[in-house]
Coordinates of C-alpha atoms and ligand atoms in Angstrom, one line a residue:
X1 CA -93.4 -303.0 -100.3
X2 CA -97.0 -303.1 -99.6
X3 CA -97.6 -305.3 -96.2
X4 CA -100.2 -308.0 -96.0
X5 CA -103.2 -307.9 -93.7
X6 CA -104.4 -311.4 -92.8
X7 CA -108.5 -312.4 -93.1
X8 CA -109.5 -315.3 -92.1
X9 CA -112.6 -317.5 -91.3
X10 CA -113.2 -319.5 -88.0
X11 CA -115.2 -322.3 -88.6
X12 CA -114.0 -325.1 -91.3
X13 CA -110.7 -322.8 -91.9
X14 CA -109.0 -322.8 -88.6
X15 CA -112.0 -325.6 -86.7
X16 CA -112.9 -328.6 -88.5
X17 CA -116.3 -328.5 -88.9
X18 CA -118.2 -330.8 -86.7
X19 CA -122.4 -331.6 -85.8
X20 CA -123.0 -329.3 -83.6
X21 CA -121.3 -325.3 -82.9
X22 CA -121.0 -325.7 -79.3
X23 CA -118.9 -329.0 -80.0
X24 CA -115.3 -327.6 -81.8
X25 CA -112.1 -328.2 -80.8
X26 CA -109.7 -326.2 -81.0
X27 CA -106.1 -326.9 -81.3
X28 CA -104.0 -326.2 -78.4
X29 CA -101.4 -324.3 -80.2
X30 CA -104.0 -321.9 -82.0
X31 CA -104.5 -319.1 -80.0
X32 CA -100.6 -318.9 -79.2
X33 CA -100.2 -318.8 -83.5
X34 CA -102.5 -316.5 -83.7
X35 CA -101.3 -314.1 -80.8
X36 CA -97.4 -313.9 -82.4
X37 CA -99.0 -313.6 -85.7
X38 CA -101.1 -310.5 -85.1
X39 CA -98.0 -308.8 -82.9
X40 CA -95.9 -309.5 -86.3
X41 CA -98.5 -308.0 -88.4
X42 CA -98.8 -305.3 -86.1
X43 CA -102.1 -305.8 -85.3
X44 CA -103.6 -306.4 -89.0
X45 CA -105.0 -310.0 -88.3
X46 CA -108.4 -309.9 -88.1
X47 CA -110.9 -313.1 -87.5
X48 CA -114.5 -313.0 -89.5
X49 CA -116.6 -315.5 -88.6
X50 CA -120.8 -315.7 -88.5
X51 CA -120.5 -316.5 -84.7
X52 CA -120.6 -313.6 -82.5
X53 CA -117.2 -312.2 -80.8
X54 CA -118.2 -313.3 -77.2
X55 CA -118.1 -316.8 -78.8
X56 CA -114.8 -316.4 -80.6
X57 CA -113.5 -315.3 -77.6
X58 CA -114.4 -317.8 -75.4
X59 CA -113.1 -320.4 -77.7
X60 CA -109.9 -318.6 -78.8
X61 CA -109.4 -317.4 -74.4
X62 CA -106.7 -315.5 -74.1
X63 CA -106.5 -314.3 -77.8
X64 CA -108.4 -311.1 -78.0
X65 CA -107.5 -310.1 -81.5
X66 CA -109.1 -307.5 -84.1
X67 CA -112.7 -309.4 -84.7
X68 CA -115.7 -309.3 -86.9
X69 CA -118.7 -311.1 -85.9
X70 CA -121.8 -312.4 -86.9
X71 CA -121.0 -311.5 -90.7
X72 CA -120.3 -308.3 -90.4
X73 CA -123.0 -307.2 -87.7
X74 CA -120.6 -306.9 -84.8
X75 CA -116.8 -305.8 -85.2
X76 CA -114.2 -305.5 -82.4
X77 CA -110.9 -303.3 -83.0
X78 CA -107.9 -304.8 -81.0
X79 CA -108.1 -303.6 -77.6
X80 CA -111.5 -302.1 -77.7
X81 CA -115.2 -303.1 -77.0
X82 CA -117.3 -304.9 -79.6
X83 CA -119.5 -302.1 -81.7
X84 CA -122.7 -303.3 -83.2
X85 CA -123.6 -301.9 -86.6
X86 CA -127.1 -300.2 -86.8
X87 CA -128.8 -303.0 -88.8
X88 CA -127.8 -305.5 -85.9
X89 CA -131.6 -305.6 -84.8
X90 CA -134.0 -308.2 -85.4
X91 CA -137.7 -308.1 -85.4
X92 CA -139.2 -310.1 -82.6
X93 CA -141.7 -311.2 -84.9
X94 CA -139.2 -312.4 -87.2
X95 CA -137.2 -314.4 -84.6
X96 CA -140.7 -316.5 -83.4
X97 CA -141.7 -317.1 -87.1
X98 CA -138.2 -318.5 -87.5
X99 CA -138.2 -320.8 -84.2
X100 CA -142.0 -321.7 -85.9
X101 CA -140.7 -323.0 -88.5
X102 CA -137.6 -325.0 -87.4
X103 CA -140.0 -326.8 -84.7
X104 CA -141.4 -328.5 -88.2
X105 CA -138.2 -329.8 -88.6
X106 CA -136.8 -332.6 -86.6
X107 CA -133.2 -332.4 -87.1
X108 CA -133.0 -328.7 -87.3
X109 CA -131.5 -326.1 -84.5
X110 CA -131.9 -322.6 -84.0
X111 CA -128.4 -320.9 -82.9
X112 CA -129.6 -317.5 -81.7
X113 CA -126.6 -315.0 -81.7
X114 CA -129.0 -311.8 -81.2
X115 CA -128.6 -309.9 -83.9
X116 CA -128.8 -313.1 -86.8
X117 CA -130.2 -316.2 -86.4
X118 CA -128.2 -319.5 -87.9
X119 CA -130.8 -322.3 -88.4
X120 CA -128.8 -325.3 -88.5
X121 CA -130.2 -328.7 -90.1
X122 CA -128.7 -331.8 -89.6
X123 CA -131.6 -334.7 -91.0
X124 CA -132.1 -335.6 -94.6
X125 CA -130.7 -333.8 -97.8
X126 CA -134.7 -333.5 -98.7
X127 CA -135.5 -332.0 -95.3
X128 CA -132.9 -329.3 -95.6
X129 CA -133.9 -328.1 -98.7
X130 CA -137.5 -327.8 -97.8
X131 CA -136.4 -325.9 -94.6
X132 CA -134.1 -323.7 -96.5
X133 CA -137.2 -322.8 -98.7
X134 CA -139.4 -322.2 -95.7
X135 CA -136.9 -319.9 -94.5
X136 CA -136.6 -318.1 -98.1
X137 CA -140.0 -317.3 -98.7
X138 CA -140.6 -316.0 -95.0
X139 CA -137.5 -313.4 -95.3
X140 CA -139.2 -312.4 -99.2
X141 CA -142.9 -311.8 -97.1
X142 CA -140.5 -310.1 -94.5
X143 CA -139.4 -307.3 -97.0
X144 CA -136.1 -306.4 -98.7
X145 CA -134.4 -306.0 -95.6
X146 CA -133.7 -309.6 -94.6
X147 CA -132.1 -312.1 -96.6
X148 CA -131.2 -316.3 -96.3
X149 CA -127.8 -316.8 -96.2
X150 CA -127.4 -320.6 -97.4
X151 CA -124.0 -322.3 -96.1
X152 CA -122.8 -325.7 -95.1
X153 CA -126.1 -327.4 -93.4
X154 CA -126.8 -323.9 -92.2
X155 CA -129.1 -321.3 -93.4
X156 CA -128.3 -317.8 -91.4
X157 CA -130.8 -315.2 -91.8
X158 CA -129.6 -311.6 -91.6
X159 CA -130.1 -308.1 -92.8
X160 CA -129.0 -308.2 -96.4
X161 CA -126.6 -305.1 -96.5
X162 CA -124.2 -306.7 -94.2
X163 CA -121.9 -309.5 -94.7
X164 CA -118.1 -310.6 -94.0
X165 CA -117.2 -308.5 -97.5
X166 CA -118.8 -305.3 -96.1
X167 CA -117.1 -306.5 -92.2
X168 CA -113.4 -306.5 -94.1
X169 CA -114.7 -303.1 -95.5
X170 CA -115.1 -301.2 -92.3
X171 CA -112.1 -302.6 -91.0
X172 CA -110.0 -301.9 -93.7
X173 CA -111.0 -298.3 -92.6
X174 CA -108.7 -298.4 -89.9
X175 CA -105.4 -296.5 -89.8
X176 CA -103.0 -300.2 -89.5
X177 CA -104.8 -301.4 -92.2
X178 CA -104.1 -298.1 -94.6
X179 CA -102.0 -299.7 -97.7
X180 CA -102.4 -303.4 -96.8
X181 CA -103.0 -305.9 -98.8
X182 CA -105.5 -308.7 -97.3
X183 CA -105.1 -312.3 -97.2
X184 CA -108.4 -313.8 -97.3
X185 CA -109.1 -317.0 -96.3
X186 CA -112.3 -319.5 -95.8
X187 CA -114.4 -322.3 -96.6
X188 CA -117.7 -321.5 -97.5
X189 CA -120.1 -319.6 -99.6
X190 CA -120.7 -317.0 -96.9
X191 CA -117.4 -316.2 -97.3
X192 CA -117.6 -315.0 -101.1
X193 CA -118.3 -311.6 -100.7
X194 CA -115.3 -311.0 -98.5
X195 CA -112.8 -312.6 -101.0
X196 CA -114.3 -310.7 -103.6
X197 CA -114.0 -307.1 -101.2
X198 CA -110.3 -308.7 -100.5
X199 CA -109.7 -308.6 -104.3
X200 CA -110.9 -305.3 -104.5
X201 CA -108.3 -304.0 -102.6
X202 CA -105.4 -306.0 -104.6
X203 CA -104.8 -308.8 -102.2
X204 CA -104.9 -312.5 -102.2
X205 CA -107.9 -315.6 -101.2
X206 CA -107.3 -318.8 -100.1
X207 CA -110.3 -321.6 -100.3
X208 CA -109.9 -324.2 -97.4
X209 CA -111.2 -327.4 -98.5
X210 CA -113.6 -328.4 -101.5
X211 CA -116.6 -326.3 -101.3
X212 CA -115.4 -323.4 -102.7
X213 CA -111.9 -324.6 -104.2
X214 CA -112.5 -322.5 -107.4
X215 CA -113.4 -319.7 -106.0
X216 CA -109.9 -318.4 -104.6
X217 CA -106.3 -318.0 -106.0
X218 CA -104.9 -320.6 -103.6
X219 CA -105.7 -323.4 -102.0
X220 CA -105.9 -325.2 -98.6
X221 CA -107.1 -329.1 -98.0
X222 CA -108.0 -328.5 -94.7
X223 CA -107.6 -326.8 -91.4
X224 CA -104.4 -328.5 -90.4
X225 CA -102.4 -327.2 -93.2
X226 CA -104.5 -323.8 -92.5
X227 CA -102.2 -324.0 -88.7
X228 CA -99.4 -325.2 -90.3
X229 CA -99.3 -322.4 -92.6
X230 CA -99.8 -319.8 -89.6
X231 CA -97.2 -321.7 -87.6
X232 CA -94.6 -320.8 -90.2
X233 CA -95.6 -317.9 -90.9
X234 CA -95.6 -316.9 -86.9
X235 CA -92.3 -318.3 -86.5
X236 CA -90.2 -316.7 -89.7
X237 CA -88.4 -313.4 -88.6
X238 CA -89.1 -311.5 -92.2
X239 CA -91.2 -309.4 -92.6
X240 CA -93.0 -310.8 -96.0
X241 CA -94.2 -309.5 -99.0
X242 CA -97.7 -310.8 -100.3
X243 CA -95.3 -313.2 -102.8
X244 CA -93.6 -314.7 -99.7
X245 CA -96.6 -315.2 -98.2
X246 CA -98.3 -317.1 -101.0
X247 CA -95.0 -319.4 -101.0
X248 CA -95.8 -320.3 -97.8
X249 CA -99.5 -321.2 -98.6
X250 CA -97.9 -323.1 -101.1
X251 CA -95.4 -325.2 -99.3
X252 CA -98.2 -325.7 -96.7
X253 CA -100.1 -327.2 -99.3
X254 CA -98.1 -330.1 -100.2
X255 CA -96.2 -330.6 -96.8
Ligands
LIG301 MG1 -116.3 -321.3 -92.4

C-alpha cells in the first residue's frame, strides 16, 4: 500500500487570510498537529508557502518541519539548513523599479522576502488591476526570466521557472518521499501548478475555500475544517491509505 505524503499551503489553508502578512493568527493547537503528523508520516509533511522559511518558522515556533519557501526558491529538508535554488537572485534594478511603481499606488505594499517580491494591494478593485498591469508589462521589458504571479490581492514577481509545482518536485526527490503519494492542498491560483505536479505523481488535491473550488478532487470550506482534518488525522493510530485519508477530508467537510 502506497503511503501518502502531505502538501500543504500556509496562508488561507492552515491561516485565515487577513489585511496585512505580518497580522495572522495562528491557532494554538497548530504547530502541535502538525509536529505528530509529520512524526506519523515519518517525516513526509512538507509546508509550501510564497513566504520565506524564516517566516514560517517564526510563526509555526517550535515546528521545524520539511519546508518550501518563497514558491519554490528556498527549500528546507527536516533537520537541515534552508538551500536556496540558483534562480533565487533578483536584479537590484528590478527590485527599485518595483518599489517605483507601488509608491503610485496608495493602498499597495511591498513584502520583500529577498529572493521574490509580493506586491500586495489593498485599495480599489480598479487600482489593483492597473497595478497588476504595471507590474506585467515591467517583468515583459525585464525579459523571459521574470514573471507576475497574480494571487489573492497579491501580485508576486519571481523567476518564471520556479514555483510551488517545481518546489514539490525537488522534494519529491528525497529518499522518504520515494513511492508516496502527495496530498495537496491550498487555496489559491499560485497553488495550481503544485496540484497539477501532485497529480502527476498519482496523488490527491484538496481546494480550501472558493477560489479555486474546481480545481481539486476534494474540497475544504475553510481553514478550520483544514485543522480539524489534521487533528484527526494526527490523532488516529492507522497508518492510512490515500482512500482513508480522503474519508477523513470528507467527514471534515461536513462536520
Ligand atoms: Mg494560500
Amino acid at each position: 500500500m502506497a503511503r501518502p505524503s502531505l502538501f500543504l499551503d500556509v496562508d488561507g489553508t492552515l491561516l485565515e487570510l487577513v489585511g496585512h502578512p505580518d497580522a495572522v493568527t495562528v491557532p494554538a493547537a497548530l504547530p502541535q498537529v502538525l509536529q505528530r503528523l509529520d512524526d506519523k508520516l515519518h517525516g513526509a509533511l512538507v509546508l509550501v508557502s510564497g513566504r520565506n522559511i524564516a517566516a514560517i518558522d517564526q510563526m509555526l515556533s517550535p515546528y521545524r518541519g520539511t519546508a518550501v519557501g518563497v514558491h519554490g526558491l528556498e527549500c528546507r529538508h527536516r533537520g537541515g539548513q534552508i538551500e536556496h535554488h540558483p534562480l533565487a537572485l533578483m536584479p537590484a534594478v528590478l527590485r527599485q523599479e518595483i518599489v517605483r511603481i507601488v509608491r503610485e499606488y496608495p493602498g499597495a505594499f511591498v513584502e520583500d522576502k529577498g529572493s521574490a517580491i509580493a506586491v500586495h494591494e489593498r485599495g480599489d478593485i480598479a487600482a489593483a488591476d492597473a497595478l497588476a498591469d504595471a507590474l506585467a508589462a515591467l517583468c515583459a521589458r525585464r525579459g523571459p526570466g521574470w514573471h507576475c504571479l497574480p494571487g489573492h490581492r497579491v501580485v508576486e514577481i519571481k523567476p518564471s521557472e520556479v514555483n510551488k509545482g517545481t518546489g514539490l518536485e525537488s522534494v519529491m526527490r528525497n529518499p522518504q518521499f520515494a513511492g508516496t503519494l502527495p496530498l495537496v492542498v491550498g487555496d489559491d491560483v499560485t497553488d495550481l501548478d503544485m496540484f497539477a505536479a501532485g497529480t502527476r505523481f498519482g496523488g490527491m488535491t484538496v481546494a480550501v475555500g472558493d477560489r479555486i473550488t474546481r480545481n481539486g478532487n476534494l474540497h475544504l470550506r475553510s481553514p478550520v475544517n483544514v485543522l480539524r482534518f489534521l487533528k484527526r488525522w494526527s490523532e488516529s493510530n492507522r497508518a492510512e491509505s490515500m482512500a482513508d485519508v480522503e474519508a477523513l477530508v470528507r467527514e471534515a467537510a461536513t462536520a
